[in-house]
């Protein structure tokens, strides 16, 4: 960007270390547009556990993983079908958190 004939630039800082989360899929399904799978705002407890149990029950494949309401859960969804009228949802449970801080990463001999 030029200002008064001089070139200026804007510096942006990038955080050194953000956590990286690893997830494992526990359920996937053909979902109904606007269905229960898209509800948000649950707190750990019985109502949320019932919701999670429904995701496990509705899965197209039994992974054997049974999340608890205290687990972090991620849902990804995409549109499918003619006119994008159908949805496909994938549900995953957080299995660990790792650092992205380069000073704390261990070197490996590959």
N, CA, C and O of each residue as an XYZ file, in Angstrom:
440
protein
N       0.836     -1.165      0.000
C       0.000      0.000      0.000
C       0.881      1.228      0.000
O       1.875      1.269      0.725
N       0.545      2.227     -0.792
C       1.342      3.443     -0.864
C       0.632      4.571     -0.129
O      -0.580      4.753     -0.241
N       1.418      5.312      0.615
C       0.908      6.493      1.306
C       1.915      7.601      1.100
O       3.077      7.461      1.480
N       1.496      8.674      0.517
C       2.377      9.822      0.248
C       3.627      9.405     -0.510
O       4.714      9.909     -0.228
N       3.493      8.494     -1.466
C       4.633      8.077     -2.264
C       5.541      7.074     -1.593
O       6.496      6.611     -2.217
N       5.285      6.717     -0.348
C       6.112      5.737      0.365
C       5.364      4.416      0.466
O       4.140      4.383      0.592
N       6.110      3.351      0.410
C       5.511      2.024      0.529
C       5.427      1.642      2.001
O       6.412      1.741      2.732
N       4.243      1.206      2.431
C       4.053      0.764      3.812
C       3.523     -0.656      3.798
O       2.958     -1.114      2.805
N       3.710     -1.336      4.896
C       3.174     -2.691      5.003
C       2.624     -2.898      6.407
O       2.979     -2.189      7.349
N       1.764     -3.873      6.517
C       1.166     -4.213      7.800
C       1.719     -5.553      8.244
O       1.683     -6.526      7.490
N       2.220     -5.606      9.443
C       2.713     -6.861     10.002
C       1.606     -7.507     10.815
O       0.910     -6.837     11.577
N       1.454     -8.778     10.651
C       0.464     -9.525     11.423
C       1.188    -10.604     12.200
O       2.042    -11.312     11.666
N       0.841    -10.714     13.443
C       1.498    -11.749     14.248
C       0.660    -13.021     14.213
O      -0.570    -12.981     14.233
N       1.350    -14.128     14.163
C       0.721    -15.443     14.180
C       1.068    -16.077     15.517
O       2.238    -16.116     15.896
N       0.062    -16.577     16.239
C       0.366    -17.205     17.527
C       1.391    -18.318     17.368
O       1.334    -19.095     16.414
N       2.326    -18.390     18.306
C       3.384    -19.400     18.226
C       2.850    -20.813     18.350
O       3.245    -21.701     17.593
N       1.966    -21.020     19.290
C       1.536    -22.392     19.539
C       0.043    -22.453     19.810
O      -0.443    -21.936     20.816
N      -0.657    -23.076     18.919
C      -2.065    -23.373     19.121
C      -2.183    -24.871     19.329
O      -1.399    -25.633     18.764
N      -3.143    -25.307     20.127
C      -3.278    -26.755     20.298
C      -3.802    -27.406     19.013
O      -4.564    -26.797     18.261
N      -3.392    -28.622     18.781
C      -3.891    -29.424     17.671
C      -4.660    -30.590     18.283
O      -4.137    -31.308     19.135
N      -5.890    -30.770     17.850
C      -6.744    -31.817     18.398
C      -6.822    -32.983     17.421
O      -6.948    -32.778     16.214
N      -6.745    -34.208     17.943
C      -6.944    -35.406     17.112
C      -8.296    -36.008     17.467
O      -8.647    -36.143     18.639
N      -9.045    -36.368     16.429
C     -10.381    -36.933     16.609
C     -10.463    -38.309     15.977
O      -9.763    -38.610     15.010
N     -11.340    -39.149     16.546
C     -11.593    -40.474     15.991
C     -13.089    -40.578     15.690
O     -13.923    -40.268     16.540
N     -13.416    -41.014     14.485
C     -14.817    -41.134     14.079
C     -15.495    -42.237     14.881
O     -14.975    -43.345     15.006
N     -16.671    -41.909     15.424
C     -17.450    -42.919     16.147
C     -18.791    -43.183     15.476
O     -19.465    -44.156     15.813
N     -19.193    -42.328     14.525
C     -20.485    -42.499     13.879
C     -20.514    -41.712     12.572
O     -19.901    -40.651     12.459
N     -21.236    -42.248     11.588
C     -21.531    -41.491     10.376
C     -22.894    -41.925      9.876
O     -23.294    -43.077     10.045
N     -23.606    -40.988      9.257
C     -24.992    -41.273      8.897
C     -25.499    -40.343      7.800
O     -24.960    -39.259      7.579
N     -26.563    -40.802      7.111
C     -27.337    -39.929      6.248
C     -28.253    -39.161      7.192
O     -29.062    -39.757      7.904
N     -28.126    -37.849      7.196
C     -28.865    -37.027      8.152
C     -29.997    -36.279      7.462
O     -29.955    -36.014      6.261
N     -30.995    -35.953      8.248
C     -32.134    -35.190      7.759
C     -31.807    -33.705      7.889
O     -31.337    -33.257      8.935
N     -32.055    -32.955      6.838
C     -31.824    -31.513      6.872
C     -32.635    -30.907      8.015
O     -33.858    -31.039      8.048
N     -31.954    -30.243      8.953
C     -32.628    -29.638     10.098
C     -32.933    -30.618     11.220
O     -33.622    -30.266     12.178
N     -32.426    -31.848     11.115
C     -32.699    -32.871     12.127
C     -31.924    -32.662     13.416
O     -31.191    -31.683     13.560
N     -32.090    -33.582     14.347
C     -31.457    -33.506     15.667
C     -29.942    -33.404     15.605
O     -29.323    -32.813     16.489
N     -29.345    -33.970     14.575
C     -27.889    -33.971     14.472
C     -27.322    -32.547     14.437
O     -26.143    -32.340     14.726
N     -28.158    -31.572     14.085
C     -27.698    -30.188     13.977
C     -27.998    -29.328     15.210
O     -27.745    -28.123     15.203
N     -28.532    -29.939     16.252
C     -28.783    -29.201     17.491
C     -27.464    -28.845     18.161
O     -26.514    -29.626     18.124
N     -27.406    -27.675     18.768
C     -26.216    -27.231     19.484
C     -26.628    -26.675     20.848
O     -27.810    -26.459     21.116
N     -25.634    -26.450     21.697
C     -25.898    -25.815     22.980
C     -26.083    -26.764     24.140
O     -26.551    -26.358     25.203
N     -25.724    -28.018     23.957
C     -25.858    -28.983     25.046
C     -24.785    -28.763     26.103
O     -23.684    -28.301     25.802
N     -25.117    -29.095     27.327
C     -24.170    -29.123     28.436
C     -23.988    -30.583     28.831
O     -24.902    -31.388     28.652
N     -22.796    -30.943     29.379
C     -22.620    -32.326     29.834
C     -23.758    -32.720     30.775
O     -24.133    -31.962     31.670
N     -24.291    -33.899     30.559
C     -25.391    -34.370     31.397
C     -26.246    -35.387     30.667
O     -25.891    -35.867     29.590
N     -27.378    -35.705     31.274
C     -28.248    -36.771     30.767
C     -28.832    -36.467     29.382
O     -28.867    -37.348     28.523
N     -29.291    -35.229     29.159
C     -29.876    -34.870     27.865
C     -28.838    -34.982     26.742
O     -29.137    -35.488     25.660
N     -27.631    -34.511     27.006
C     -26.557    -34.591     26.006
C     -26.159    -36.041     25.773
O     -25.891    -36.428     24.635
N     -26.114    -36.848     26.826
C     -25.762    -38.261     26.670
C     -26.796    -38.976     25.800
O     -26.438    -39.826     24.985
N     -28.066    -38.637     25.968
C     -29.121    -39.220     25.132
C     -28.900    -38.847     23.671
O     -29.058    -39.683     22.782
N     -28.537    -37.594     23.425
C     -28.237    -37.123     22.073
C     -27.066    -37.900     21.468
O     -27.129    -38.319     20.312
N     -26.003    -38.089     22.245
C     -24.826    -38.842     21.781
C     -25.204    -40.289     21.488
O     -24.796    -40.850     20.471
N     -25.977    -40.886     22.376
C     -26.416    -42.281     22.183
C     -27.222    -42.431     20.892
O     -27.131    -43.458     20.219
N     -28.016    -41.403     20.542
C     -28.767    -41.418     19.278
C     -27.816    -41.399     18.088
O     -28.047    -42.098     17.102
N     -26.743    -40.603     18.170
C     -25.761    -40.562     17.084
C     -25.132    -41.937     16.885
O     -24.943    -42.377     15.751
N     -24.806    -42.618     17.988
C     -24.218    -43.954     17.912
C     -25.222    -44.926     17.307
O     -24.870    -45.717     16.433
N     -26.473    -44.872     17.766
C     -27.526    -45.782     17.288
C     -27.818    -45.566     15.802
O     -28.056    -46.526     15.069
N     -27.799    -44.303     15.358
C     -28.131    -43.981     13.967
C     -26.975    -44.178     12.998
O     -27.143    -43.980     11.795
N     -25.811    -44.562     13.495
C     -24.637    -44.720     12.645
C     -24.838    -45.834     11.616
O     -25.471    -46.852     11.898
N     -24.290    -45.621     10.427
C     -24.343    -46.642      9.382
C     -23.407    -47.815      9.682
O     -23.502    -48.866      9.049
N     -22.504    -47.634     10.648
C     -21.548    -48.675     11.017
C     -21.262    -48.565     12.510
O     -21.083    -47.464     13.031
N     -21.217    -49.697     13.195
C     -20.919    -49.700     14.631
C     -19.404    -49.729     14.818
O     -18.756    -50.740     14.545
N     -18.847    -48.616     15.282
C     -17.403    -48.517     15.491
C     -16.967    -49.094     16.834
O     -15.779    -49.320     17.063
N     -17.940    -49.332     17.727
C     -17.614    -49.828     19.057
C     -17.232    -48.727     20.035
O     -16.975    -49.000     21.208
N     -17.192    -47.489     19.562
C     -16.830    -46.352     20.416
C     -18.106    -45.778     21.017
O     -19.076    -45.522     20.303
N     -18.101    -45.577     22.337
C     -19.262    -45.065     23.058
C     -18.871    -43.804     23.830
O     -18.480    -43.897     24.994
N     -18.968    -42.627     23.203
C     -18.581    -41.385     23.878
C     -19.474    -41.081     25.085
O     -20.611    -41.542     25.176
N     -18.929    -40.306     25.986
C     -19.651    -39.822     27.165
C     -19.938    -38.335     26.978
O     -19.306    -37.676     26.151
N     -20.875    -37.816     27.733
C     -21.276    -36.411     27.585
C     -20.174    -35.437     27.987
O     -20.266    -34.247     27.688
N     -19.142    -35.922     28.655
C     -18.023    -35.065     29.042
C     -16.945    -34.978     27.953
O     -16.025    -34.166     28.057
N     -17.056    -35.809     26.915
C     -16.091    -35.793     25.813
C     -16.351    -34.630     24.866
O     -17.482    -34.160     24.734
N     -15.281    -34.170     24.205
C     -15.417    -33.180     23.144
C     -15.805    -33.921     21.874
O     -15.163    -34.901     21.495
N     -16.856    -33.449     21.221
C     -17.358    -34.104     20.017
C     -17.417    -33.090     18.881
O     -17.807    -31.938     19.074
N     -17.023    -33.539     17.697
C     -17.021    -32.724     16.490
C     -17.948    -33.378     15.477
O     -17.887    -34.590     15.273
N     -18.809    -32.583     14.838
C     -19.670    -33.080     13.773
C     -19.368    -32.311     12.501
O     -19.361    -31.080     12.490
N     -19.120    -33.046     11.435
C     -18.922    -32.465     10.106
C     -20.079    -32.931      9.231
O     -20.519    -34.076      9.334
N     -20.564    -32.052      8.380
C     -21.706    -32.394      7.550
C     -21.514    -31.819      6.154
O     -20.912    -30.759      5.983
N     -22.031    -32.530      5.164
C     -21.981    -32.059      3.788
C     -23.315    -32.345      3.112
O     -24.065    -33.224      3.536
N     -23.595    -31.600      2.067
C     -24.822    -31.786      1.302
C     -24.606    -32.850      0.231
O     -23.533    -32.929     -0.367
N     -25.616    -33.655     -0.003
C     -25.556    -34.673     -1.056
C     -26.905    -34.708     -1.756
O     -27.859    -34.070     -1.311
N     -26.983    -35.441     -2.833
C     -28.254    -35.611     -3.530
C     -28.567    -34.464     -4.470
O     -27.917    -33.418     -4.443
N     -29.576    -34.680     -5.302
C     -30.020    -33.648     -6.248
C     -30.557    -32.449     -5.479
O     -31.388    -32.595     -4.583
N     -30.081    -31.281     -5.831
C     -30.536    -30.070     -5.164
C     -30.047    -29.957     -3.734
O     -30.552    -29.143     -2.961
N     -29.061    -30.775     -3.381
C     -28.474    -30.745     -2.036
C     -29.524    -30.960     -0.948
O     -29.454    -30.351      0.120
N     -30.487    -31.818     -1.222
C     -31.589    -32.026     -0.294
C     -31.252    -32.991      0.838
O     -31.972    -33.056      1.834
N     -30.179    -33.728      0.693
C     -29.789    -34.699      1.710
C     -28.502    -34.254      2.377
O     -27.781    -33.404      1.854
N     -28.220    -34.825      3.524
C     -27.008    -34.497      4.277
C     -26.299    -35.794      4.669
O     -26.930    -36.834      4.859
N     -24.969    -35.704      4.785
C     -24.169    -36.801      5.311
C     -23.375    -36.217      6.469
O     -22.660    -35.229      6.299
N     -23.495    -36.823      7.647
C     -22.840    -36.303      8.846
C     -21.848    -37.318      9.392
O     -22.108    -38.521      9.409
N     -20.701    -36.805      9.839
C     -19.657    -37.616     10.465
C     -19.440    -37.054     11.865
O     -19.265    -35.848     12.038
N     -19.453    -37.942     12.867
C     -19.277    -37.540     14.261
C     -17.979    -38.150     14.788
O     -17.704    -39.331     14.577
N     -17.190    -37.329     15.476
C     -15.899    -37.806     15.977
C     -15.691    -37.334     17.417
O     -16.234    -36.314     17.841
N     -14.893    -38.104     18.150
C     -14.580    -37.814     19.542
C     -13.115    -37.397     19.642
O     -12.249    -37.989     18.999
N     -12.846    -36.379     20.449
C     -11.471    -35.910     20.642
C     -10.711    -36.956     21.457
O     -11.117    -37.319     22.560
N      -9.598    -37.433     20.890
C      -8.829    -38.465     21.601
C      -7.580    -37.920     22.260
O      -7.066    -38.528     23.198
N      -7.073    -36.770     21.785
C      -5.959    -36.113     22.482
C      -5.690    -34.741     21.901
O      -6.200    -34.371     20.843
N      -4.870    -33.997     22.629
C      -4.455    -32.666     22.223
C      -2.942    -32.660     22.142
O      -2.264    -33.201     23.016
N      -2.417    -32.052     21.099
C      -0.971    -31.985     20.914
C      -0.549    -30.535     20.737
O      -1.354    -29.691     20.342
N       0.692    -30.253     21.025
C       1.215    -28.906     20.856
C       1.682    -28.686     19.424
O       2.084    -29.621     18.732
N       1.621    -27.438     18.999
C       2.194    -27.066     17.709
C       3.386    -26.143     17.923
O       3.934    -25.592     16.967
N       3.783    -25.978     19.176
C       4.936    -25.145     19.522
C       6.205    -25.866     19.070
O       6.553    -26.912     19.618
N       6.891    -25.317     18.082
C       8.077    -25.952     17.505
C       9.176    -26.189     18.537
O       9.966    -27.123     18.396
N       9.234    -25.359     19.562
C      10.286    -25.523     20.573
C      10.020    -26.693     21.495
O      10.926    -27.145     22.197
N       8.785    -27.196     21.508
C       8.434    -28.299     22.397
C       8.281    -29.634     21.657
O       8.114    -30.678     22.288
N       8.337    -29.601     20.328
C       8.207    -30.834     19.567
C       9.493    -31.643     19.637
O      10.592    -31.091     19.600
N       9.343    -32.943     19.739
C      10.502    -33.844     19.800
C      10.947    -34.187     18.398
O      10.124    -34.371     17.502
N      12.233    -34.273     18.214
C      12.778    -34.709     16.930
C      12.759    -36.225     16.889
O      12.991    -36.888     17.899
N      12.481    -36.764     15.719
C      12.480    -38.213     15.533
C      13.441    -38.579     14.429
O      13.666    -37.798     13.505
N      14.004    -39.758     14.520
C      14.881    -40.277     13.462
C      14.032    -41.118     12.519
O      13.691    -42.258     12.834
N      13.696    -40.561     11.377
C      12.898    -41.291     10.394
C      13.763    -41.888      9.333
O      13.257    -42.540      8.420
